[in-house]
Short mmCIF file of C-alpha atoms (C1' of nucleotides) in Angstrom, two decimals:
data_model
loop_
_atom_site.label_atom_id
_atom_site.label_comp_id
_atom_site.label_asym_id
_atom_site.label_seq_id
_atom_site.Cartn_x
_atom_site.Cartn_y
_atom_site.Cartn_z
CA UNK U 12 28.07 4.39 -13.45
CA UNK U 13 24.44 4.64 -12.47
CA UNK U 14 24.21 1.69 -10.13
CA UNK U 15 27.60 2.53 -8.78
CA UNK U 16 27.93 1.00 -5.35
CA UNK U 17 25.46 -1.84 -5.74
CA UNK U 18 27.84 -3.61 -3.44
CA UNK U 19 25.07 -4.13 -0.91
CA UNK U 20 22.65 -6.76 -2.09
CA UNK U 21 19.66 -4.98 -3.50
CA UNK U 22 16.41 -5.77 -1.74
CA UNK U 23 13.17 -5.34 -3.69
CA UNK U 24 10.81 -2.72 -2.34
CA UNK U 25 7.98 -5.20 -2.05
CA UNK U 26 10.15 -7.40 0.10
CA UNK U 27 11.14 -4.53 2.37
CA UNK U 28 7.48 -3.76 2.92
CA UNK U 29 6.91 -7.29 4.16
CA UNK U 30 9.92 -7.61 6.44
CA UNK U 31 8.12 -5.79 9.27
CA UNK U 32 5.31 -8.31 9.02
CA UNK U 33 7.72 -11.17 9.39
CA UNK U 34 9.36 -9.47 12.30
CA UNK U 35 6.03 -9.09 14.01
CA UNK U 36 5.10 -12.70 13.41
CA UNK U 37 8.47 -13.85 14.68
CA UNK U 38 8.12 -11.79 17.84
CA UNK U 39 4.77 -13.40 18.45
CA UNK U 40 6.19 -16.87 17.94
CA UNK U 41 9.17 -16.10 20.14
CA UNK U 42 6.95 -14.98 22.97
CA UNK U 43 5.15 -18.29 22.72
CA UNK U 44 8.38 -20.17 23.13
CA UNK U 45 8.73 -21.39 19.55
CA UNK U 46 12.34 -21.41 18.47
CA UNK U 47 12.24 -23.03 15.05
CA UNK U 48 9.67 -22.33 12.38
CA UNK U 49 9.08 -23.55 8.84
CA UNK U 50 8.38 -21.19 5.97
CA UNK U 51 4.91 -22.65 5.82
CA UNK U 52 4.11 -21.79 9.42
CA UNK U 53 5.70 -18.37 9.34
CA UNK U 54 3.92 -17.51 6.13
CA UNK U 55 0.65 -18.48 7.74
CA UNK U 56 1.37 -16.27 10.73
CA UNK U 57 2.34 -13.34 8.56
CA UNK U 58 -0.51 -13.74 6.11
CA UNK U 59 1.55 -14.43 2.99
CA UNK U 60 2.43 -17.41 0.76
CA UNK U 61 5.29 -19.64 1.78
CA UNK U 62 7.05 -19.48 -1.58
CA UNK U 63 7.06 -15.70 -1.45
CA UNK U 64 8.31 -15.72 2.08
CA UNK U 65 11.24 -17.95 1.17
CA UNK U 66 12.13 -15.75 -1.76
CA UNK U 67 11.97 -12.67 0.44
CA UNK U 68 14.25 -14.21 3.03
CA UNK U 69 16.65 -15.42 0.38
CA UNK U 70 17.29 -11.79 -0.51
CA UNK U 71 18.91 -11.14 2.80
CA UNK U 72 21.11 -14.22 2.53
CA UNK U 73 18.95 -16.08 4.97
CA UNK U 74 20.08 -18.88 7.14
CA UNK U 75 17.30 -21.40 6.99
CA UNK U 76 18.15 -25.05 7.43
CA UNK U 77 16.75 -27.44 4.88
CA UNK U 78 14.57 -30.09 6.34
CA UNK U 79 14.11 -28.05 9.50
CA UNK U 80 13.20 -24.42 9.04
CA UNK U 81 14.37 -21.10 10.41
CA UNK U 82 15.74 -20.31 13.82
CA UNK U 83 13.29 -17.79 15.21
CA UNK U 84 15.70 -15.74 17.29
CA UNK U 85 18.34 -15.72 14.62
CA UNK U 86 15.99 -14.71 11.82
CA UNK U 87 14.41 -12.09 14.01
CA UNK U 88 17.77 -10.53 14.66
CA UNK U 89 18.70 -10.74 11.00
CA UNK U 90 15.61 -8.85 9.90
CA UNK U 91 16.02 -6.30 12.65
CA UNK U 92 19.52 -5.58 11.49
CA UNK U 93 18.37 -5.28 7.91
CA UNK U 94 15.67 -2.78 8.87
CA UNK U 95 18.12 -0.84 10.98
CA UNK U 96 16.34 -1.54 14.24
CA UNK U 97 19.27 -2.42 16.47
CA UNK U 98 18.97 0.98 18.00
CA UNK U 99 15.78 2.99 18.46
CA UNK U 100 14.90 5.75 16.04
CA UNK U 101 13.93 9.15 17.35
CA UNK U 102 10.55 10.37 16.17
CA UNK U 103 9.04 13.83 16.14
CA UNK U 104 5.30 14.18 15.80
CA UNK U 105 4.26 17.39 14.13
CA UNK U 106 0.74 18.66 14.60
CA UNK U 107 -1.01 18.05 17.89
CA UNK U 108 -4.63 17.80 16.85
CA UNK U 109 -6.73 14.75 17.58
CA UNK U 110 -4.57 12.44 15.58
CA UNK U 111 -1.23 13.77 16.73
CA UNK U 112 -2.43 13.56 20.28
CA UNK U 113 -3.40 9.93 19.89
CA UNK U 114 -0.20 9.02 18.13
CA UNK U 115 1.79 10.57 20.96
CA UNK U 116 -0.08 8.44 23.46
CA UNK U 117 -0.07 5.33 21.30
CA UNK U 118 2.13 2.71 22.89
CA UNK U 119 2.67 0.69 19.75
CA UNK U 120 5.84 2.48 18.68
CA UNK U 121 8.10 2.00 21.65
CA UNK U 122 8.10 -1.76 21.39
CA UNK U 123 8.89 -1.72 17.72
CA UNK U 124 12.04 0.31 17.57
CA UNK U 125 10.82 3.87 17.83
CA UNK U 126 10.92 6.47 20.51
CA UNK U 127 8.65 9.48 20.24
CA UNK U 128 10.78 12.30 21.59
CA UNK U 129 9.34 15.56 20.40
CA UNK U 130 5.84 16.89 19.96
CA UNK U 131 5.59 19.95 17.78
CA UNK U 132 2.83 22.44 17.08
CA UNK U 133 2.59 26.07 16.12
CA UNK U 134 -0.51 26.97 18.10
CA UNK U 135 0.60 29.02 21.13
CA UNK U 136 -2.35 27.65 23.06
CA UNK U 137 -0.94 24.15 22.74
CA UNK U 138 2.77 24.83 23.00
CA UNK U 139 3.96 24.23 26.51
CA UNK U 140 1.20 21.82 27.45
CA UNK U 141 2.13 18.31 28.36
CA UNK U 142 0.97 15.26 26.42
CA UNK U 143 1.93 11.72 27.29
CA UNK U 144 4.79 12.95 29.40
CA UNK U 145 6.26 15.27 26.79
CA UNK U 146 6.03 19.03 26.53
CA UNK U 147 4.76 20.37 23.23
CA UNK U 148 7.35 22.63 21.59
CA UNK U 149 7.47 24.83 18.52
CA UNK U 150 9.67 24.44 15.46
CA UNK U 151 12.35 26.79 16.70
CA UNK U 152 12.73 24.69 19.80
CA UNK U 153 12.84 21.50 17.76
CA UNK U 154 15.61 22.98 15.66
CA UNK U 155 17.60 23.60 18.83
CA UNK U 156 17.03 20.15 20.31
CA UNK U 157 17.30 17.86 17.32
CA UNK U 158 20.79 17.42 16.05
CA UNK U 159 20.41 13.74 15.21
CA UNK U 160 18.74 11.75 12.51
CA UNK U 161 15.04 11.83 13.15
CA UNK U 162 11.87 10.63 11.52
CA UNK U 163 9.00 13.07 11.26
CA UNK U 164 5.35 12.11 11.58
CA UNK U 165 3.06 14.69 10.03
CA UNK U 166 -0.33 14.94 11.66
CA UNK U 167 -1.24 18.48 10.75
CA UNK U 168 -4.34 19.67 8.89
CA UNK U 169 -3.80 19.41 5.13
CA UNK U 170 -3.25 23.10 4.55
CA UNK U 171 -0.34 23.18 6.97
CA UNK U 172 1.30 19.95 5.85
CA UNK U 173 3.52 21.28 3.10
CA UNK U 174 5.01 23.99 5.25
CA UNK U 175 5.55 21.61 8.11
CA UNK U 176 7.30 19.20 5.77
CA UNK U 177 9.50 21.97 4.41
CA UNK U 178 10.53 23.00 7.89
CA UNK U 179 11.27 19.45 8.92
CA UNK U 180 13.37 18.88 5.84
CA UNK U 181 15.26 22.07 6.56
CA UNK U 182 16.24 20.49 9.87
CA UNK U 183 17.69 17.51 8.06
CA UNK U 184 14.74 15.14 8.17
CA UNK U 185 14.86 12.60 5.37
CA UNK U 186 11.97 10.35 6.29
CA UNK U 187 8.39 11.47 6.67
CA UNK U 188 5.24 9.61 7.55
CA UNK U 189 2.39 11.76 6.32
CA UNK U 190 -1.08 11.46 7.83
CA UNK U 191 -2.35 14.66 6.28
CA UNK U 192 -4.75 13.97 3.42
CA UNK U 193 -2.84 15.85 0.77
CA UNK U 194 0.10 15.55 -1.57
CA UNK U 195 3.34 16.98 -0.32
CA UNK U 196 6.29 17.53 -2.58
CA UNK U 197 9.80 16.97 -1.34
CA UNK U 198 13.29 17.12 -2.81
CA UNK U 199 15.14 14.00 -3.95
CA UNK U 200 16.58 11.97 -1.15
CA UNK U 201 13.61 12.50 1.12
CA UNK U 202 11.33 9.52 1.58
CA UNK U 203 7.62 10.03 2.18
CA UNK U 204 5.10 7.39 3.07
CA UNK U 205 1.50 8.36 3.42
CA UNK U 206 -1.33 7.01 5.46
CA UNK U 207 -4.72 8.30 4.46
CA UNK U 208 -7.55 7.01 6.57
CA UNK U 209 -10.41 8.30 4.48
CA UNK U 210 -8.82 6.92 1.33
CA UNK U 211 -8.67 3.47 2.86
CA UNK U 212 -12.32 3.67 3.75
CA UNK U 213 -13.20 4.79 0.25
CA UNK U 214 -11.43 1.81 -1.22
CA UNK U 215 -13.44 -0.41 1.10
CA UNK U 216 -16.60 1.39 0.07
CA UNK U 217 -15.90 0.58 -3.55
CA UNK U 218 -15.65 -3.11 -2.87
CA UNK U 219 -18.62 -3.01 -0.56
CA UNK U 220 -20.73 -1.48 -3.30
CA UNK U 221 -19.47 -3.91 -5.92
CA UNK U 222 -19.67 -6.86 -3.60
CA UNK U 223 -23.36 -6.52 -2.97
CA UNK U 224 -24.16 -7.31 -6.59
CA UNK U 225 -21.41 -9.61 -7.70
CA UNK U 226 -19.86 -11.54 -4.89
CA UNK U 227 -22.38 -14.34 -5.01
CA UNK U 228 -21.05 -15.70 -8.26
CA UNK U 229 -17.45 -14.61 -7.92
CA UNK U 230 -16.72 -15.80 -4.42
CA UNK U 231 -18.20 -19.21 -5.02
CA UNK U 232 -17.60 -21.09 -8.21
CA UNK U 233 -20.82 -23.00 -7.93
CA UNK U 234 -24.24 -22.49 -6.39
CA UNK X 13 -17.40 -19.83 -16.24
CA UNK X 14 -15.11 -18.28 -13.69
CA UNK X 15 -15.49 -14.65 -14.64
CA UNK X 16 -19.19 -15.12 -14.97
CA UNK X 17 -20.88 -11.76 -14.83
CA UNK X 18 -18.02 -9.55 -15.94
CA UNK X 19 -20.80 -7.45 -17.34
CA UNK X 20 -19.68 -4.47 -15.28
CA UNK X 21 -16.48 -3.06 -16.62
CA UNK X 22 -13.68 -4.41 -14.53
CA UNK X 23 -11.62 -1.77 -12.78
CA UNK X 24 -8.02 -2.68 -11.84
CA UNK X 25 -7.31 -2.66 -8.15
CA UNK X 26 -4.45 -0.21 -8.58
CA UNK X 27 -6.82 2.20 -10.26
CA UNK X 28 -9.39 1.89 -7.50
CA UNK X 29 -6.72 2.74 -4.97
CA UNK X 30 -6.01 5.98 -6.80
CA UNK X 31 -9.56 7.14 -7.39
CA UNK X 32 -9.79 8.60 -3.87
CA UNK X 33 -6.69 10.66 -4.59
CA UNK X 34 -8.25 12.07 -7.71
CA UNK X 35 -11.41 12.81 -5.84
CA UNK X 36 -9.48 14.71 -3.22
CA UNK X 37 -7.55 16.68 -5.78
CA UNK X 38 -10.76 17.50 -7.64
CA UNK X 39 -12.43 18.71 -4.46
CA UNK X 40 -9.50 20.99 -3.85
CA UNK X 41 -9.66 22.38 -7.38
CA UNK X 42 -13.41 22.81 -7.17
CA UNK X 43 -13.11 24.80 -3.98
CA UNK X 44 -10.70 27.09 -5.78
CA UNK X 45 -13.23 27.75 -8.51
CA UNK X 46 -11.55 25.71 -11.23
CA UNK X 47 -14.09 24.01 -13.41
CA UNK X 48 -12.02 22.43 -16.15
CA UNK X 49 -8.74 20.66 -15.68
CA UNK X 50 -6.29 18.87 -17.97
CA UNK X 51 -4.89 15.45 -17.18
CA UNK X 52 -1.52 17.10 -16.76
CA UNK X 53 -2.72 19.48 -14.09
CA UNK X 54 -4.83 16.94 -12.26
CA UNK X 55 -2.00 14.44 -12.27
CA UNK X 56 0.26 17.03 -10.75
CA UNK X 57 -2.28 17.78 -8.04
CA UNK X 58 -2.76 14.11 -7.26
CA UNK X 59 0.90 13.22 -7.37
CA UNK X 60 0.77 10.79 -10.31
CA UNK X 61 1.78 10.73 -14.00
CA UNK X 62 -0.62 12.14 -16.53
CA UNK X 63 -0.58 9.08 -18.77
CA UNK X 64 -1.50 6.86 -15.87
CA UNK X 65 -4.23 9.22 -14.82
CA UNK X 66 -5.79 9.16 -18.26
CA UNK X 67 -5.67 5.40 -18.34
CA UNK X 68 -7.28 5.21 -14.94
CA UNK X 69 -10.10 7.52 -15.96
CA UNK X 70 -10.60 5.65 -19.20
CA UNK X 71 -11.57 2.61 -17.17
CA UNK X 72 -14.64 4.28 -15.89
CA UNK X 73 -15.70 5.41 -19.34
CA UNK X 74 -14.55 8.89 -18.64
CA UNK X 75 -15.90 11.98 -20.20
CA UNK X 76 -12.90 14.10 -20.94
CA UNK X 77 -13.01 16.45 -23.90
CA UNK X 78 -10.06 16.34 -26.26
CA UNK X 79 -8.29 19.60 -26.61
CA UNK X 80 -9.87 20.86 -23.39
CA UNK X 81 -9.69 18.53 -20.44
CA UNK X 82 -12.09 17.23 -17.82
CA UNK X 83 -15.06 18.99 -16.30
CA UNK X 84 -14.19 19.10 -12.62
CA UNK X 85 -17.70 18.81 -11.23
CA UNK X 86 -18.69 16.09 -13.66
CA UNK X 87 -15.60 14.00 -13.10
CA UNK X 88 -15.90 14.44 -9.37
CA UNK X 89 -19.42 13.13 -9.46
CA UNK X 90 -18.44 10.27 -11.74
CA UNK X 91 -15.73 9.06 -9.38
CA UNK X 92 -18.00 9.47 -6.38
CA UNK X 93 -20.57 7.26 -8.02
CA UNK X 94 -17.96 4.70 -8.89
CA UNK X 95 -16.72 4.56 -5.33
CA UNK X 96 -20.25 4.36 -4.03
CA UNK X 97 -20.11 7.68 -2.24
CA UNK X 98 -23.44 9.17 -3.27
CA UNK X 99 -24.72 8.35 0.16
CA UNK X 100 -22.70 8.25 3.35
CA UNK X 101 -21.47 4.96 4.75
CA UNK X 102 -22.09 4.12 8.36
CA UNK X 103 -18.96 3.32 10.32
CA UNK X 104 -18.52 1.54 13.64
CA UNK X 105 -15.26 2.01 15.49
CA UNK X 106 -14.39 -0.97 17.64
CA UNK X 107 -11.92 -0.51 20.46
CA UNK X 108 -11.85 2.76 22.33
CA UNK X 109 -8.22 3.02 23.35
CA UNK X 110 -6.05 5.93 22.37
CA UNK X 111 -6.36 5.29 18.70
CA UNK X 112 -10.06 4.54 18.67
CA UNK X 113 -10.67 7.65 20.69
CA UNK X 114 -8.76 9.78 18.24
CA UNK X 115 -10.45 8.24 15.24
CA UNK X 116 -13.83 8.94 16.78
CA UNK X 117 -12.90 12.59 17.20
CA UNK X 118 -11.14 12.85 13.85
CA UNK X 119 -13.12 15.11 11.57
CA UNK X 120 -11.62 13.83 8.35
CA UNK X 121 -14.23 11.17 7.72
CA UNK X 122 -17.42 13.15 7.66
CA UNK X 123 -16.40 15.24 4.68
CA UNK X 124 -15.33 12.25 2.68
CA UNK X 125 -18.43 10.13 2.67
CA UNK X 126 -18.39 8.44 6.05
CA UNK X 127 -20.37 8.87 9.19
CA UNK X 128 -19.05 7.40 12.41
CA UNK X 129 -22.17 6.17 14.13
CA UNK X 130 -21.17 3.62 16.74
CA UNK X 131 -18.33 3.36 19.18
CA UNK X 132 -17.84 -0.09 20.61
CA UNK X 133 -15.78 -1.45 23.46
CA UNK X 134 -16.00 -4.35 25.87
CA UNK X 135 -14.54 -2.64 28.92
CA UNK X 136 -17.39 -1.85 31.34
CA UNK X 137 -15.45 1.16 32.56
CA UNK X 138 -15.65 2.70 29.11
CA UNK X 139 -19.09 1.58 28.01
CA UNK X 140 -21.59 4.32 28.61
CA UNK X 141 -19.13 7.14 28.51
CA UNK X 142 -19.49 9.75 25.82
CA UNK X 143 -16.84 10.41 23.17
CA UNK X 144 -17.20 12.99 20.45
CA UNK X 145 -20.92 13.14 21.01
CA UNK X 146 -21.50 9.40 20.89
CA UNK X 147 -22.11 6.99 23.71
CA UNK X 148 -19.81 3.98 23.81
CA UNK X 149 -21.77 0.74 23.55
CA UNK X 150 -20.99 -2.96 23.75
CA UNK X 151 -21.31 -5.56 21.02
CA UNK X 152 -24.71 -6.72 22.10
CA UNK X 153 -26.00 -3.18 21.76
CA UNK X 154 -24.36 -2.81 18.37
CA UNK X 155 -26.10 -5.98 17.24
CA UNK X 156 -29.43 -4.43 18.20
CA UNK X 157 -28.79 -1.09 16.57
CA UNK X 158 -27.03 -2.01 13.34
CA UNK X 159 -29.30 -3.53 10.78
CA UNK X 160 -27.70 -1.88 7.78
CA UNK X 161 -24.53 -2.30 5.85
CA UNK X 162 -21.71 -0.95 7.92
CA UNK X 163 -17.97 -0.68 7.77
CA UNK X 164 -16.00 -1.67 10.84
CA UNK X 165 -12.83 0.07 11.96
CA UNK X 166 -10.79 -2.13 14.27
CA UNK X 167 -8.73 -0.22 16.80
CA UNK X 168 -8.41 -2.85 19.49
CA UNK X 169 -5.20 -4.23 20.99
CA UNK X 170 -3.81 -7.02 18.80
CA UNK X 171 -4.91 -9.86 21.05
CA UNK X 172 -8.53 -8.77 20.86
CA UNK X 173 -8.62 -8.05 17.15
CA UNK X 174 -9.52 -11.48 15.85
CA UNK X 175 -12.45 -11.88 18.19
CA UNK X 176 -13.67 -8.38 17.45
CA UNK X 177 -13.48 -9.12 13.73
CA UNK X 178 -15.38 -12.38 14.16
CA UNK X 179 -18.13 -10.63 16.06
CA UNK X 180 -18.38 -7.86 13.51
CA UNK X 181 -18.57 -10.35 10.68
CA UNK X 182 -21.30 -12.20 12.52
CA UNK X 183 -23.29 -8.98 12.39
CA UNK X 184 -22.95 -8.88 8.62
CA UNK X 185 -19.92 -6.64 8.28
CA UNK X 186 -18.08 -7.26 5.04
CA UNK X 187 -15.52 -4.47 5.11
CA UNK X 188 -12.94 -4.00 7.81
CA UNK X 189 -10.23 -1.42 8.27
CA UNK X 190 -7.76 -2.96 10.67
CA UNK X 191 -5.47 -0.80 12.77
CA UNK X 192 -4.43 -3.62 15.06
CA UNK X 193 -0.88 -4.75 14.36
CA UNK X 194 -1.72 -8.38 13.66
CA UNK X 195 -3.05 -10.65 10.97
CA UNK X 196 -6.74 -11.38 11.12
CA UNK X 197 -8.30 -14.16 9.12
CA UNK X 198 -11.73 -13.72 7.62
CA UNK X 199 -14.01 -15.77 5.41
CA UNK X 200 -14.28 -15.19 1.69
CA UNK X 201 -16.32 -12.19 0.75
CA UNK X 202 -15.00 -10.08 3.59
CA UNK X 203 -12.56 -7.37 2.62
CA UNK X 204 -9.83 -6.31 5.02
CA UNK X 205 -7.47 -3.42 4.62
CA UNK X 206 -4.82 -2.87 7.19
CA UNK X 207 -3.06 0.20 8.45
CA UNK X 208 -0.03 -0.51 10.55
CA UNK X 209 1.71 2.54 11.86
CA UNK X 210 4.81 0.86 13.24
CA UNK X 211 5.26 -1.06 10.00
CA UNK X 212 5.27 2.15 8.03
CA UNK X 213 7.90 3.59 10.31
CA UNK X 214 10.01 0.47 9.96
CA UNK X 215 9.94 0.76 6.20
CA UNK X 216 11.10 4.35 6.54
CA UNK X 217 13.82 3.24 8.92
CA UNK X 218 15.12 0.82 6.34
CA UNK X 219 15.51 3.53 3.75
CA UNK X 220 16.91 5.94 6.27
CA UNK X 221 19.60 3.43 7.17
CA UNK X 222 20.38 2.65 3.57
CA UNK X 223 20.19 6.25 2.50
CA UNK X 224 22.91 7.45 4.79
CA UNK X 225 25.49 5.38 2.98
CA UNK X 226 24.26 5.24 -0.56
CA UNK X 227 22.12 8.17 -1.48
CA UNK X 228 24.97 10.42 -2.42
CA UNK X 229 25.76 8.51 -5.56
CA UNK X 230 22.28 7.27 -6.36
CA UNK X 231 20.32 10.47 -5.98
CA UNK X 232 22.73 12.49 -8.05
CA UNK X 233 24.29 11.14 -11.20
CA UNK X 234 27.37 13.27 -10.84
CA UNK X 235 29.32 14.88 -8.02
"C1'" DA Z 5 26.68 -45.35 7.11
"C1'" DG Z 6 23.07 -45.26 3.94
"C1'" DG Z 7 18.46 -44.23 2.66
"C1'" DT Z 8 14.38 -41.67 3.16
"C1'" DC Z 9 11.98 -37.70 4.06
"C1'" DT Z 10 11.35 -32.94 5.00
"C1'" DT Z 11 12.04 -28.27 3.81
"C1'" DT Z 12 14.72 -24.77 1.70
"C1'" DG Z 13 16.34 -21.99 -2.20
"C1'" DT Z 14 15.61 -20.82 -6.95
"C1'" DG Z 15 14.81 -21.09 -12.10
"C1'" DA Z 16 11.12 -20.26 -15.20
"C1'" DA Z 17 6.53 -18.83 -16.56
"C1'" DC Z 18 2.96 -15.60 -16.02
"C1'" DG Z 19 0.13 -11.67 -15.20
"C1'" DC Z 20 -0.30 -6.89 -13.72
"C1'" DG Z 21 0.84 -2.26 -13.70
"C1'" DG Z 22 3.39 1.78 -15.45
"C1'" DG Z 23 5.34 4.57 -19.12
"C1'" DC Z 24 5.91 6.06 -23.85
"C1'" DA Z 25 4.37 7.71 -27.92
"C1'" DC Z 26 0.98 8.38 -31.33
"C1'" DA Z 27 -3.36 8.65 -33.62
"C1'" DA Z 28 -8.08 10.25 -33.06
"C1'" DA Z 29 -11.04 13.88 -31.81
"C1'" DG Z 30 -12.72 18.07 -30.90
"C1'" DT Z 31 -11.91 23.21 -30.07
"C1'" DC Z 32 -10.62 27.73 -31.27
"C1'" DG Z 33 -9.04 31.31 -34.39
"C1'" DC Z 34 -9.41 33.42 -38.73
"C1'" DG R 15 -16.00 26.66 -42.95
"C1'" DC R 16 -11.36 25.22 -42.75
"C1'" DG R 17 -6.90 24.58 -40.74
"C1'" DA R 18 -3.89 24.38 -36.91
"C1'" DC R 19 -3.40 23.22 -32.27
"C1'" DT R 20 -4.35 21.09 -27.92
"C1'" DT R 21 -5.40 17.24 -25.21
"C1'" DT R 22 -7.50 12.83 -24.70
"C1'" DG R 23 -7.66 7.79 -25.19
"C1'" DT R 24 -4.99 3.71 -26.08
"C1'" DG R 25 -1.87 0.15 -28.20
"C1'" DC R 26 2.59 -1.54 -27.22
"C1'" DC R 27 6.48 -2.64 -24.50
"C1'" DC R 28 9.06 -3.38 -20.52
"C1'" DG R 29 10.11 -4.43 -15.83
"C1'" DC R 30 8.52 -6.01 -11.29
"C1'" DG R 31 6.39 -9.12 -8.39
"C1'" DT R 32 4.02 -13.48 -7.58
"C1'" DT R 33 3.40 -18.25 -8.19
"C1'" DC R 34 4.60 -22.86 -9.41
"C1'" DA R 35 7.37 -26.64 -9.34
"C1'" DC R 36 11.62 -28.96 -8.67
"C1'" DA R 37 16.30 -29.96 -7.53
"C1'" DA R 38 19.70 -29.52 -3.86
"C1'" DA R 39 20.69 -30.02 0.89
"C1'" DG R 40 20.64 -31.52 5.16
"C1'" DA R 41 18.39 -33.98 9.27
"C1'" DC R 42 16.63 -38.12 11.23
"C1'" DC R 43 15.88 -43.00 11.54
"C1'" DT R 44 17.45 -47.58 11.31
#
DNA sequence: AGGTCTTTGTGAACGCGGGCACAAAGTCGC
DNA sequence: GCGACTTTGTGCCCGCGTTCACAAAGACCT
């Protein structure tokens, strides 16, 4: 009753989070002309352990060949399909401050299955200007132009993030990447991932502070 | 023998990763004039469960008062000390492309314990130019100017990331925040955290694809 | 064609993290 | 000053994820 249509093989969240890494590593190998790779080599390239890699791949009914390894092109395609990257996803960036501006100009999305198609802001001074070949529009305009499934990237100041999220969700957005340093609450069925730059630095700071005193005996068993 | 000087109370990694969230939530409460908060309220503000929050705080020998809650200012200070945020940390941003440029101009660091002090690039066309009030320098110059403990933010293209990391480490950097979409290998004692924007989007894409078919019966028990 | 050797796929053990529920502790009212 | 009430701190349990180690499977050599 609860896990009704568990027809699709269930893929662990931790595995899903690593699939993009594998895909990246595979693309790199492919560009270097490698066409077969062992779990050991691929794990090395992706920065994980080989046993974990094999288990991850086994979840998507992988087609490795024992004694040989994995076919790079084949595996690459397999993972792409699993992640839903056969076709590009349309992305709207909301909030055209420093960060939004940079994200709009950032080339790293296009090659990885995403196409930034709309830039949204509510500041009249910014609306209408052109950034990276796109005109900045307001929410009303986005509502008119965006009938499809889109992914929203939130790059607003924290105080505006919740409202921006609400508006996006009202347009049918179900996936949000939140760069605003705040908690946003969303209804069930909407997926939010957050990227908080300052938080990452603070975690580093913790280890940096700790490390100064303790690394000498932890990092090296003897000395 | 292994865990030699576990004199300091050991704080779980998962807890460390949440401390910045608590700090942020506390700052928000403080600015609103709240000076005592219960674990329930703070958990709500930080987007976690209250039981988990209490357990996290217990690790740093917290000073909550039963029947009342936590003193906002006190707790805030406690977490700041734990994270090593009494003084600001000096940050060098390496790679002045779109992303590096935006990070340099991003105001979100200064208020959270970090001071961006050096902007580094190896392109002669960029070196010497001024961004967000700082002059872009090369690695040699950074080596001359940076005697202290610094945190490096890598915002280079992927092919340049490893070399940039190596150079930074040679200068004594032990903490790296890597925005380049690639794996970098570092010696023991150097901490790397990575932020990969395209990867985050790909994870969202996976759920988006899955969600279209399956959410209807998973999200809602009945219908 | 058979044997050896490589590499996958996976069963089992383990450790961490999250959640529940309760007892301890301290406050506030009377 | 005492009792009731609130909220913390934590012991226990469970489920997930990671790692190890090995058996199955297939390729390659002779």
